[in-house]
XYZ file of C-alpha atoms in Angstrom:
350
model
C -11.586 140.131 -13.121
C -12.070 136.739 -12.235
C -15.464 135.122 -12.654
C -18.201 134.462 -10.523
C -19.085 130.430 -11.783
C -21.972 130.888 -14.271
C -23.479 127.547 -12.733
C -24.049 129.446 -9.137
C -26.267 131.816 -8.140
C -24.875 134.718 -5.873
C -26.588 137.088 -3.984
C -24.923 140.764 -2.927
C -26.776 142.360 -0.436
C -25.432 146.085 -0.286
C -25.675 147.979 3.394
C -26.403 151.525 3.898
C -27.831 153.484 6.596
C -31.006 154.071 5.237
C -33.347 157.478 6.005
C -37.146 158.125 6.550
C -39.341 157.967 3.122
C -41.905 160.568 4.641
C -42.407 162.776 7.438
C -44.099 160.343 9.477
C -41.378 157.795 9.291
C -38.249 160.708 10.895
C -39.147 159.451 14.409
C -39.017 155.712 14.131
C -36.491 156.149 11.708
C -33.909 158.096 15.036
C -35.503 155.881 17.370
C -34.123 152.646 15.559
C -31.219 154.673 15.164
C -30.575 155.320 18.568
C -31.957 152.012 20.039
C -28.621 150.328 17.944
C -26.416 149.088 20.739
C -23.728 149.855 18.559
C -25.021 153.970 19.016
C -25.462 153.783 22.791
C -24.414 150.810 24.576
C -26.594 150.463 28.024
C -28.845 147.628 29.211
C -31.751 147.335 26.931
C -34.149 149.310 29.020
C -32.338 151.890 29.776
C -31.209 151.932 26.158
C -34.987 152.113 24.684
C -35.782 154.806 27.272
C -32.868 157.360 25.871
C -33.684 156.392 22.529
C -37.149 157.550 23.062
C -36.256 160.817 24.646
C -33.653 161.515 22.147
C -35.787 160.677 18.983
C -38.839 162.906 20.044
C -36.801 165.995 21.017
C -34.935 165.588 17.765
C -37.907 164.784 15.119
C -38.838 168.361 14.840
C -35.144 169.347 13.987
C -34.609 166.351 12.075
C -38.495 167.116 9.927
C -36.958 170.794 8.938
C -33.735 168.981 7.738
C -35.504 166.827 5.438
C -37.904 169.535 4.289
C -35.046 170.427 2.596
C -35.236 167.321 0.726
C -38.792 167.373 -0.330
C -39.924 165.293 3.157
C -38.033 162.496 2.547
C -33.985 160.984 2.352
C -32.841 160.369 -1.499
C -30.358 158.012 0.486
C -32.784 154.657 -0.536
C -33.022 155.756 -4.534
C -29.275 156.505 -4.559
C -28.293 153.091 -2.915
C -30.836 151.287 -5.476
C -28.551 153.289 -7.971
C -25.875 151.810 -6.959
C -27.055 148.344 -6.792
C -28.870 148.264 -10.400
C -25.149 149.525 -11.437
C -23.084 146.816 -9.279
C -25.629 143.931 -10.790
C -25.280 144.754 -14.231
C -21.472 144.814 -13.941
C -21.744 141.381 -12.390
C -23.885 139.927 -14.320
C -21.084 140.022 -16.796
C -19.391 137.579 -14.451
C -22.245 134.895 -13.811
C -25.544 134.665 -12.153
C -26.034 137.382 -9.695
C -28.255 139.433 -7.908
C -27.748 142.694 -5.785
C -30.330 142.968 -3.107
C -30.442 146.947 -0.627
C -30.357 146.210 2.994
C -30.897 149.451 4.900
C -30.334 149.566 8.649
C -32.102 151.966 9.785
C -34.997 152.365 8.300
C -36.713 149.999 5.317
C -35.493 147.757 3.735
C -34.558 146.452 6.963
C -32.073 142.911 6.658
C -34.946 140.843 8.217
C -37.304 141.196 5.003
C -34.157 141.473 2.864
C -33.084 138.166 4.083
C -36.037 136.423 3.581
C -36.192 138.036 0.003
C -32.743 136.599 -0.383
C -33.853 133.162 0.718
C -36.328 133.182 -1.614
C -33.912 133.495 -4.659
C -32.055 130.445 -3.102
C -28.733 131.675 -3.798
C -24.995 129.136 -3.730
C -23.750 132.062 -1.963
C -23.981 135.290 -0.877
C -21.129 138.556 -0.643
C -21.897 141.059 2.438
C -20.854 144.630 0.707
C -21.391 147.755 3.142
C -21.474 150.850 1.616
C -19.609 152.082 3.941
C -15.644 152.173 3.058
C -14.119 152.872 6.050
C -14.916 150.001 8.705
C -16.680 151.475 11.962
C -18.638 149.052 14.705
C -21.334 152.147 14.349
C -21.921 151.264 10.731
C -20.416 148.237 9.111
C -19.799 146.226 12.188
C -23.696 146.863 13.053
C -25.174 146.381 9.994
C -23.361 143.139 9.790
C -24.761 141.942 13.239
C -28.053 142.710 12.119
C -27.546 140.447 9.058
C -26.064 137.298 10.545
C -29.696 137.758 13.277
C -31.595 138.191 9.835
C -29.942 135.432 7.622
C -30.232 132.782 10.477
C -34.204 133.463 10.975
C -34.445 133.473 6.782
C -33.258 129.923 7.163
C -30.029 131.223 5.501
C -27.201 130.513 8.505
C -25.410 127.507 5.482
C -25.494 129.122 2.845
C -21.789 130.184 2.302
C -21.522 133.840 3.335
C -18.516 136.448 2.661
C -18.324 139.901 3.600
C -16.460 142.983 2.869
C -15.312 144.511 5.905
C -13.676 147.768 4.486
C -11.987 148.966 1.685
C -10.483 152.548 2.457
C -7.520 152.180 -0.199
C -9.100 150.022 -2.932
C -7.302 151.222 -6.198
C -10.623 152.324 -7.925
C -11.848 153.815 -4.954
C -9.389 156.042 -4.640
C -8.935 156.687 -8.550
C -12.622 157.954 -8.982
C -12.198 160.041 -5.947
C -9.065 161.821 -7.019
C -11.046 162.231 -10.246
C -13.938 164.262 -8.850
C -11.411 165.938 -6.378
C -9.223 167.084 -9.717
C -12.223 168.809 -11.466
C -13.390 170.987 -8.532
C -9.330 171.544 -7.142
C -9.108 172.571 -10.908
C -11.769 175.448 -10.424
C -11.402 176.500 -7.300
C -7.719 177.496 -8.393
C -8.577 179.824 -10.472
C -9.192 182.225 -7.518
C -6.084 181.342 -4.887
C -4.561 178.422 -3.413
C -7.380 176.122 -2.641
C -7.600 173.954 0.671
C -9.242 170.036 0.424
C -11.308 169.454 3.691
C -11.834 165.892 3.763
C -14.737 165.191 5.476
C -16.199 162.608 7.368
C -18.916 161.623 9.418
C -17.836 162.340 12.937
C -17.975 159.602 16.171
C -17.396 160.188 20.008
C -13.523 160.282 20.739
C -14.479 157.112 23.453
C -15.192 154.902 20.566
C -11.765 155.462 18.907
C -10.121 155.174 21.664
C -11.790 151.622 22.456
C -10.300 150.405 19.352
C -12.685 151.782 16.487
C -10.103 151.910 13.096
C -12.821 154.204 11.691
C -10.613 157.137 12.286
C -7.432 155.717 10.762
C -8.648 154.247 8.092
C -10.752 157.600 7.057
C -6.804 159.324 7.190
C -5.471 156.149 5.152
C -8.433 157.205 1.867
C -7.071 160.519 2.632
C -3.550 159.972 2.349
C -4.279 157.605 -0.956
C -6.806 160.701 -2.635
C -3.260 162.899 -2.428
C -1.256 160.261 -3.642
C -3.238 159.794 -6.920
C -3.795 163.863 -7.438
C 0.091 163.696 -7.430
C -0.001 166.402 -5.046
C 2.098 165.218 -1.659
C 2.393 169.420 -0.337
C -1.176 170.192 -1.405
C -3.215 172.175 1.383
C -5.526 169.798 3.276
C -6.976 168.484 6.353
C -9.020 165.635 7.405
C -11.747 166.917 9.527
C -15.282 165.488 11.083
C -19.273 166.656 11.019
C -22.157 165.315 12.501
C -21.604 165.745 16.037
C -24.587 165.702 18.415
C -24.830 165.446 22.095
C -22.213 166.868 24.819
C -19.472 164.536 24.758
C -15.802 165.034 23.198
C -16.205 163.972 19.323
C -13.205 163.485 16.821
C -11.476 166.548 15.653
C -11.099 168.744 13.878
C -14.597 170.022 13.220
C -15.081 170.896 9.721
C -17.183 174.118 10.753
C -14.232 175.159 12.386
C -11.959 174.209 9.692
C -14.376 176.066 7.082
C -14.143 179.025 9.685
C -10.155 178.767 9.566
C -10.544 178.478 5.269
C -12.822 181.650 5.712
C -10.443 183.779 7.855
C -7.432 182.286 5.916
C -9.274 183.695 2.380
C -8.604 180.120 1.267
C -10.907 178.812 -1.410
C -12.493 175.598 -0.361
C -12.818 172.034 -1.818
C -14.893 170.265 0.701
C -14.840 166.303 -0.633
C -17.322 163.699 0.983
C -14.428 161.394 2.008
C -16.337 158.574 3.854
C -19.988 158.983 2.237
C -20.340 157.590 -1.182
C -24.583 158.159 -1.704
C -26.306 161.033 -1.049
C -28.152 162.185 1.270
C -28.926 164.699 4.363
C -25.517 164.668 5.415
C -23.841 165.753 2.221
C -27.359 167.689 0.336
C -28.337 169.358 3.791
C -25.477 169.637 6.219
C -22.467 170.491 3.303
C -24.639 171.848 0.504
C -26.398 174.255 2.692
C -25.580 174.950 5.974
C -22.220 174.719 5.653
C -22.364 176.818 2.620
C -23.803 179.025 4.383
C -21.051 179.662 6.706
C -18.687 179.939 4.457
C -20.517 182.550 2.529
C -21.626 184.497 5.960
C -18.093 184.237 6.755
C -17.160 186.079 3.645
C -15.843 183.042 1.502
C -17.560 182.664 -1.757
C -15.481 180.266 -3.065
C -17.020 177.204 -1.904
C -16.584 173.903 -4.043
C -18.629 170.506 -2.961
C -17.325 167.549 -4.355
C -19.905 165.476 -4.916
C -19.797 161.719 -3.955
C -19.194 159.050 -5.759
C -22.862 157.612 -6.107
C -22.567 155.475 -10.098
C -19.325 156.602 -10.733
C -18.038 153.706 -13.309
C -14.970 153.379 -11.828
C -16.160 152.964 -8.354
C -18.999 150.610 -9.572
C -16.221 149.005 -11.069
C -14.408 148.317 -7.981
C -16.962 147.315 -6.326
C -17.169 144.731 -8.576
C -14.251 143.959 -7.913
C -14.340 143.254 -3.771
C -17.242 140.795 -5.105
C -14.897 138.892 -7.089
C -12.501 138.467 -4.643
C -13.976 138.241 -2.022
C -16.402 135.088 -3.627
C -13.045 133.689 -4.639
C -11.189 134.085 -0.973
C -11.462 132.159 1.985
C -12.238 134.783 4.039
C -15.434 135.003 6.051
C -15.202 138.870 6.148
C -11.850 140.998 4.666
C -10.811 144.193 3.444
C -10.435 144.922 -0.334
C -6.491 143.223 0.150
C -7.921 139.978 1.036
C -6.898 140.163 4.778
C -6.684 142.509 7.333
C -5.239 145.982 6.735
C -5.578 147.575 9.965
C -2.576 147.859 13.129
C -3.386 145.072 16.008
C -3.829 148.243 18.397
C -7.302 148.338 16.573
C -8.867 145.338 18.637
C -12.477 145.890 16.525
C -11.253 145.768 12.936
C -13.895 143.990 11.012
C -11.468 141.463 9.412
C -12.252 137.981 10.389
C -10.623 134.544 9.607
């Protein structure tokens, strides 16, 4: 690894979505959620008015999700995890600190930022915890920052981000790890299938030049690489959806329903979501157990994701490094852009 100089001070600020801490923060927290131009892209007025009606129809489904979770998201503690981990790998390297920025919900970037400001850092290394680049999460977050780092009084300090990094070699390696022990299991009892899932988005997004999709089937396509397994039995598919319009497919209830009818034991892996939270404790651990189970398949293996795992700590150590080393102003974990021109919003900048 190369060195972060031990006469700067750097300052990571890790992204995540963030999640209410109590029952009376679910509302604000989908209101903010929905308000994001990035989520629903009309005028401002009209925007605040559907995020309104959308957040108070869904806060009573939303409370009864998180009830499940003792009131609250985990998603803050994990990501404060993951940044204790990342600092104390880098610390190795030089003089750094690793601040949460959540987007959704607190810490929000503008009292991050000014938290950042006051530690008066040489530089500072944008690192979503997101892997796979999306305008709807990485590309967001990061607009909120640059807004937030310019009223901190922060706009010279010298700022690199990391846009994405789907295929980064540790990445991969600690998911193929996971995905080996439970694969392992599960084929005891049959020829398993791998459901890689993801977070799902509406089909007009991808089609407007999102890489979120592609680069989601490029981790994918790396996981089966490493477990050495090229003919193994698995799909990429996509949960999450809400609202009427045409999402990205497969579903992974449907492909659990297909597993089910198939008698196929199941290895569902967390393919874009690295922390925990509703998504992967509620949504896969429970209701989509469920289903399997109703469905008559009791062979039903959850990877979990990869939260401290060393090895991804490690590389995310890593996309510090080299990214505080590059020149850069936001890249993937190559250095540069990784994703086809036909994918006009790839986060990659000069």
């Amino acid at each position: 690894m190369r060195a972060i100089s031990p006469q700067r001070k750097t300052a990571v600020v890790l992204f995540n979505l963030g999640g209410p801490d109590g029952p009376e923060a679910v509302r604000p927290f989908l209101y903010n959620l929905f308000f994001d131009p990035a989520i629903i892209g009309l005028p401002r007025p009209f925007r605040w008015l559907i995020a309104q009606l959308i957040s108070r129809r869904r806060a009573p489904t939303a409370q009864k999700i998180y009830d499940e979770l003792g009131g609250k998201s985990p998603i803050l503690e994990n990501t404060q995890a993951q940044a204790t981990a990342l600092e104390a790998t880098l610390r190795q390297h030089g003089d750094v600190r690793v601040f949460t920025a959540m987007r959704y919900w607190h810490p929000r970037a503008h009292d991050v930022a000014k938290d950042v400001a006051a530690y008066a850092p040489d530089s500072i290394i944008l690192l979503p915890l997101y892997p796979q680049f999306s305008t709807t999460t990485t590309g967001s977050s990061l607009k909120e920052w640059e807004k937030a780092a310019a009223s901190a009084g922060l706009k010279t300090t010298p700022t690199h981000g990391v846009c994405c990094y789907p295929m980064q070699q540790d990445f991969i390696r600690a998911h193929a790890q996971l995905v080996r022990t439970y694969f392992d299991e599960a084929s005891q009892y049959g020829s398993p299938r791998i459901l890689f899932s993801a977070h799902g988005l509406p089909e007009k997004i991808i089609k407007k030049g999102d890489p979120y999709q592609w680069q989601v089937e490029q981790t994918t396509r790396d996981v089966l690489r490493e477990l050495g397994g090229e003919n193994l039995d698995y799909v990429n598919c996509y949960q999450s959806r809400v609202g009427p319009m045409k999402w990205i497919g497969p579903s992974t209830e449907d492909e659990i329903l297909r597993a089910a009818y198939e008698k196929k034991p199941i290895v569902l892996v967390p393919i874009a979501f690295v922390s925990e939270h509703s998504e992967t404790l509620v949504e896969l651990d429970i209701e989509y157990a469920e289903l399997a189970h109703e469905n008559g398949l009791d062979k039903y293996y959850r990877v979990p994701t990869l939260s401290v795992h060393a090895q991804f700590i490690a590389g995310l150590a890593e996309l510090c490094l080299k990214i505080e080393n590059g020149s850069a102003r936001c890249a993937s974990h190559t250095g540069g852009r990784i994703c086809p021109r036909t994918f006009k919003h790839c986060g990659a900048t000069a």
